[in-house]
Structures are given as C-alpha cells and as structure tokens.
mmCIF file of C-alpha atoms in Angstrom:
data_model
loop_
_atom_site.group_PDB
_atom_site.id
_atom_site.type_symbol
_atom_site.label_atom_id
_atom_site.label_comp_id
_atom_site.label_asym_id
_atom_site.label_seq_id
_atom_site.Cartn_x
_atom_site.Cartn_y
_atom_site.Cartn_z
ATOM 1 C CA MET B 1 -25.523 0.198 34.567
ATOM 2 C CA THR B 2 -25.309 2.057 31.292
ATOM 3 C CA SER B 3 -22.164 3.550 29.943
ATOM 4 C CA ALA B 4 -22.140 6.117 27.225
ATOM 5 C CA ALA B 5 -19.277 5.434 24.859
ATOM 6 C CA THR B 6 -17.825 8.596 23.499
ATOM 7 C CA THR B 7 -15.424 8.696 20.636
ATOM 8 C CA ALA B 8 -12.631 11.166 20.729
ATOM 9 C CA THR B 9 -12.689 13.634 17.888
ATOM 10 C CA ARG B 10 -9.323 13.818 16.245
ATOM 11 C CA LYS B 11 -8.346 17.464 15.870
ATOM 12 C CA ARG B 12 -5.575 16.868 13.361
ATOM 13 C CA PRO B 13 -4.697 14.182 10.832
ATOM 14 C CA SER B 14 -2.438 11.327 11.818
ATOM 15 C CA TYR B 15 1.271 11.985 11.327
ATOM 16 C CA GLN B 16 0.506 15.729 11.022
ATOM 17 C CA THR B 17 3.765 16.740 12.619
ATOM 18 C CA THR B 18 5.967 14.262 10.798
ATOM 19 C CA GLY B 19 9.185 15.672 9.489
ATOM 20 C CA ILE B 20 10.160 12.335 7.992
ATOM 21 C CA SER B 21 10.590 12.550 4.242
ATOM 22 C CA ALA B 22 8.773 10.280 1.797
ATOM 23 C CA THR B 23 12.173 8.903 0.778
ATOM 24 C CA THR B 24 13.000 7.896 4.353
ATOM 25 C CA SER B 25 9.578 6.264 4.715
ATOM 26 C CA ARG B 26 10.143 4.365 1.460
ATOM 27 C CA GLU B 27 13.468 3.102 2.786
ATOM 28 C CA GLU B 28 11.710 1.945 5.966
ATOM 29 C CA ILE B 29 9.010 0.222 3.890
ATOM 30 C CA GLN B 30 11.698 -1.429 1.783
ATOM 31 C CA LYS B 31 13.451 -2.709 4.902
ATOM 32 C CA LEU B 32 10.166 -4.061 6.320
ATOM 33 C CA LEU B 33 9.217 -5.882 3.132
ATOM 34 C CA ASP B 34 12.737 -7.131 2.472
ATOM 35 C CA ARG B 35 12.737 -9.515 5.436
ATOM 36 C CA ALA B 36 13.493 -13.016 4.166
ATOM 37 C CA ASP B 37 11.092 -14.692 6.629
ATOM 38 C CA LEU B 38 8.061 -12.925 5.108
ATOM 39 C CA GLY B 39 8.472 -14.323 1.607
ATOM 40 C CA ILE B 40 7.741 -10.956 0.003
ATOM 41 C CA THR B 41 9.472 -10.517 -3.347
ATOM 42 C CA ASP B 42 9.700 -8.179 -6.350
ATOM 43 C CA ILE B 43 9.383 -4.997 -4.299
ATOM 44 C CA ARG B 44 9.201 -2.110 -6.733
ATOM 45 C CA TRP B 45 8.302 1.581 -6.529
ATOM 46 C CA VAL B 46 6.861 3.327 -9.578
ATOM 47 C CA ALA B 47 6.936 7.110 -9.858
ATOM 48 C CA LEU B 48 3.646 8.277 -11.371
ATOM 49 C CA GLY B 49 4.619 11.926 -11.587
ATOM 50 C CA GLY B 50 3.934 14.741 -9.171
ATOM 51 C CA ARG B 51 3.037 13.549 -5.703
ATOM 52 C CA ASN B 52 1.901 10.128 -6.854
ATOM 53 C CA SER B 53 3.708 6.849 -6.461
ATOM 54 C CA ARG B 54 2.866 3.163 -6.478
ATOM 55 C CA LEU B 55 4.312 0.254 -4.565
ATOM 56 C CA TYR B 56 4.243 -3.232 -6.078
ATOM 57 C CA PHE B 57 5.275 -6.425 -4.331
ATOM 58 C CA ARG B 58 4.487 -10.117 -4.366
ATOM 59 C CA ILE B 59 3.433 -12.430 -1.577
ATOM 60 C CA ASP B 60 3.336 -16.119 -2.513
ATOM 61 C CA ARG B 61 3.903 -15.010 -6.120
ATOM 62 C CA ARG B 62 0.660 -12.950 -6.069
ATOM 63 C CA LEU B 63 0.862 -9.291 -7.067
ATOM 64 C CA TYR B 64 -0.113 -6.508 -4.621
ATOM 65 C CA LYS B 65 -0.368 -2.778 -5.358
ATOM 66 C CA ILE B 66 -0.553 0.210 -3.017
ATOM 67 C CA ASP B 67 -1.119 3.651 -4.578
ATOM 68 C CA ILE B 68 -0.040 6.815 -2.797
ATOM 69 C CA HIS B 69 -1.689 9.961 -4.200
ATOM 70 C CA ALA B 70 -1.522 13.415 -2.673
ATOM 71 C CA SER B 71 -3.991 15.728 -4.367
ATOM 72 C CA ASP B 72 -2.833 19.164 -5.468
ATOM 73 C CA GLU B 73 -5.999 20.485 -3.773
ATOM 74 C CA ALA B 74 -4.683 19.447 -0.358
ATOM 75 C CA ARG B 75 -3.762 22.312 1.951
ATOM 76 C CA ASP B 76 -0.101 21.264 1.851
ATOM 77 C CA PRO B 77 0.387 18.558 -0.814
ATOM 78 C CA ASP B 78 4.009 17.867 0.150
ATOM 79 C CA LYS B 79 3.064 17.334 3.780
ATOM 80 C CA LYS B 80 0.154 15.108 2.725
ATOM 81 C CA PHE B 81 2.546 13.031 0.575
ATOM 82 C CA ARG B 82 4.879 12.578 3.576
ATOM 83 C CA ARG B 83 1.936 11.631 5.837
ATOM 84 C CA LEU B 84 0.665 9.054 3.357
ATOM 85 C CA HIS B 85 4.078 7.415 3.195
ATOM 86 C CA ARG B 86 4.231 7.294 7.013
ATOM 87 C CA ALA B 87 0.739 5.776 7.094
ATOM 88 C CA VAL B 88 1.714 3.053 4.593
ATOM 89 C CA ALA B 89 4.872 2.308 6.580
ATOM 90 C CA HIS B 90 2.801 1.876 9.745
ATOM 91 C CA LEU B 91 0.119 -0.138 7.934
ATOM 92 C CA LEU B 92 2.747 -2.598 6.741
ATOM 93 C CA LYS B 93 4.559 -2.666 10.089
ATOM 94 C CA ASN B 94 1.317 -3.413 11.955
ATOM 95 C CA SER B 95 0.175 -5.987 9.374
ATOM 96 C CA ILE B 96 3.453 -7.841 9.812
ATOM 97 C CA ALA B 97 3.173 -7.652 13.616
ATOM 98 C CA VAL B 98 -0.370 -9.096 13.547
ATOM 99 C CA ALA B 99 0.752 -11.866 11.186
ATOM 100 C CA GLU B 100 3.675 -12.691 13.491
ATOM 101 C CA GLU B 101 1.164 -13.176 16.312
ATOM 102 C CA GLY B 102 -0.483 -15.873 14.204
ATOM 103 C CA LEU B 103 -3.847 -14.295 13.432
ATOM 104 C CA CYS B 104 -3.371 -14.880 9.700
ATOM 105 C CA GLY B 105 -0.766 -14.310 7.018
ATOM 106 C CA VAL B 106 0.427 -10.928 5.789
ATOM 107 C CA GLY B 107 -1.142 -11.636 2.395
ATOM 108 C CA GLU B 108 -4.552 -12.151 3.990
ATOM 109 C CA ILE B 109 -4.300 -8.953 5.999
ATOM 110 C CA LEU B 110 -3.314 -6.973 2.902
ATOM 111 C CA ALA B 111 -5.881 -8.696 0.635
ATOM 112 C CA ALA B 112 -7.500 -5.344 -0.236
ATOM 113 C CA PHE B 113 -4.321 -4.530 -2.193
ATOM 114 C CA LEU B 114 -4.209 -7.857 -4.083
ATOM 115 C CA MET B 115 -4.477 -7.406 -7.860
ATOM 116 C CA THR B 116 -7.295 -9.045 -9.838
ATOM 117 C CA ASN B 117 -7.461 -10.058 -13.499
ATOM 118 C CA ASP B 118 -9.003 -6.635 -14.258
ATOM 119 C CA ASP B 119 -5.838 -4.769 -13.159
ATOM 120 C CA ILE B 120 -7.604 -3.372 -10.111
ATOM 121 C CA THR B 121 -7.198 -4.338 -6.476
ATOM 122 C CA VAL B 122 -9.629 -6.555 -4.587
ATOM 123 C CA GLY B 123 -10.532 -3.520 -2.460
ATOM 124 C CA GLU B 124 -11.366 -1.436 -5.537
ATOM 125 C CA ALA B 125 -13.454 -4.303 -6.961
ATOM 126 C CA LEU B 126 -15.447 -4.680 -3.742
ATOM 127 C CA LEU B 127 -16.112 -0.948 -3.513
ATOM 128 C CA ARG B 128 -17.362 -0.924 -7.113
ATOM 129 C CA LEU B 129 -19.755 -3.748 -6.274
ATOM 130 C CA GLU B 130 -21.013 -1.901 -3.215
ATOM 131 C CA ALA B 131 -21.500 1.300 -5.204
ATOM 132 C CA GLY B 132 -23.750 -0.569 -7.627
ATOM 133 C CA SER B 133 -21.440 -0.228 -10.600
ATOM 134 C CA SER B 134 -23.031 -1.445 -13.806
ATOM 135 C CA ARG B 135 -19.638 -2.657 -15.002
ATOM 136 C CA PRO B 136 -19.150 -6.327 -14.151
ATOM 137 C CA VAL B 137 -16.290 -7.051 -11.774
ATOM 138 C CA THR B 138 -14.306 -10.258 -11.976
ATOM 139 C CA LEU B 139 -12.801 -11.209 -8.658
ATOM 140 C CA ALA B 140 -10.788 -14.026 -10.202
ATOM 141 C CA LEU B 141 -7.113 -13.688 -9.487
ATOM 142 C CA ALA B 142 -4.614 -14.013 -12.276
ATOM 143 C CA PRO B 143 -2.442 -17.119 -12.046
ATOM 144 C CA ALA B 144 0.466 -16.186 -9.825
ATOM 145 C CA GLU B 145 3.035 -17.087 -12.452
ATOM 146 C CA THR B 146 1.497 -14.808 -15.090
ATOM 147 C CA ALA B 147 0.475 -11.845 -12.943
ATOM 148 C CA LEU B 148 3.075 -9.401 -14.163
ATOM 149 C CA VAL B 149 3.761 -5.947 -12.839
ATOM 150 C CA PRO B 150 2.213 -3.474 -15.295
ATOM 151 C CA ALA B 151 4.646 -0.980 -16.788
ATOM 152 C CA GLY B 152 4.473 2.367 -15.032
ATOM 153 C CA PRO B 153 3.755 5.500 -17.053
ATOM 154 C CA THR B 154 7.048 7.159 -16.083
ATOM 155 C CA GLY B 155 9.073 3.996 -15.707
ATOM 156 C CA THR B 156 9.730 1.536 -12.987
ATOM 157 C CA VAL B 157 12.511 2.042 -10.522
ATOM 158 C CA PRO B 158 13.546 -1.274 -8.953
ATOM 159 C CA ALA B 159 14.077 -0.865 -5.220
ATOM 160 C CA ARG B 160 16.796 -3.506 -5.178
ATOM 161 C CA LYS B 161 18.105 -6.312 -7.298
ATOM 162 C CA PRO B 162 15.658 -9.234 -7.357
ATOM 163 C CA ARG B 163 16.448 -12.090 -5.014
#
C-alpha cells in the first residue's frame, strides 16, 4: 500500500493576525527566561535602531544571542516585527517545554544562538561553512567567564536587575 504524503501549503505567514505588540512579546520572553529553575541569567535586550533588536542571555555562563530584524522592504515592517517577536517567544517556550520533557537541556536546543570567539553565533558559523566561505571559522567557544556581552550600538537596556 502506497500513501502519497502531501504537505499543506501555508497561505499566510505564522502569527499573521497577531495583534500582540513587540513589547508584550518581550515581556513574555522575559518572564519565560526569568524562571529560576532554568538557570538563565543576564537577560538583556539591545535596541539596534528601527525595527531591529537583539536579545542576549546566558545559560551555564555561556552567552547566547538572538537577533530580530524586520526589513523595511517587508510589506508591513511593523507587523513583521510583531510576528518575529511572537515567533521568538514561541521558540523559547517550546524549547523550554522540550527540555522539561528531558530530551536535552535548553542550552543544547538553542545551540544555534550560542556565541563563538568570532562574535558570531554557532548557527551563523555553520552556515558560512556550508556556503563555502573562504574566511576561516573558529567554532571554539570563549571561556564562559570571559564571554562578555558586546556593547550595543544604541546602548543596552537591562531587562531587570541582575540576580
């Protein structure tokens, strides 16, 4: 018996109808990451100007970075910015849920966002390797104690007082 698997074509982007503001999504992200049982520390948002922001946090003293960029060429850049924040909130929520089930730790699930010595994420480094970049990529991680959050171009806004 043969079954033809068909994939549903999505007619609209995820979170298309969201009316939830980026600020509300950031607050939700903050609340998710702020749970004491996860061991996530130094949660910090950096405004990069326009519809661009960056989230930094540490897991086991290792630095992670998630960039949120909504291009001005998007049909509705404000809506895109809101959707990206919703997507990150759900990514983190689902990563935590999978980790709670014991598959692996949150840090392992989010390894693509882990910072390397070259101030890029592991995901960016792997994609450069795949693309055949002539620039060498070092996948060595900075020692956790010395991996500092880079200063943002428009300043860093701490989400909360450090623990």
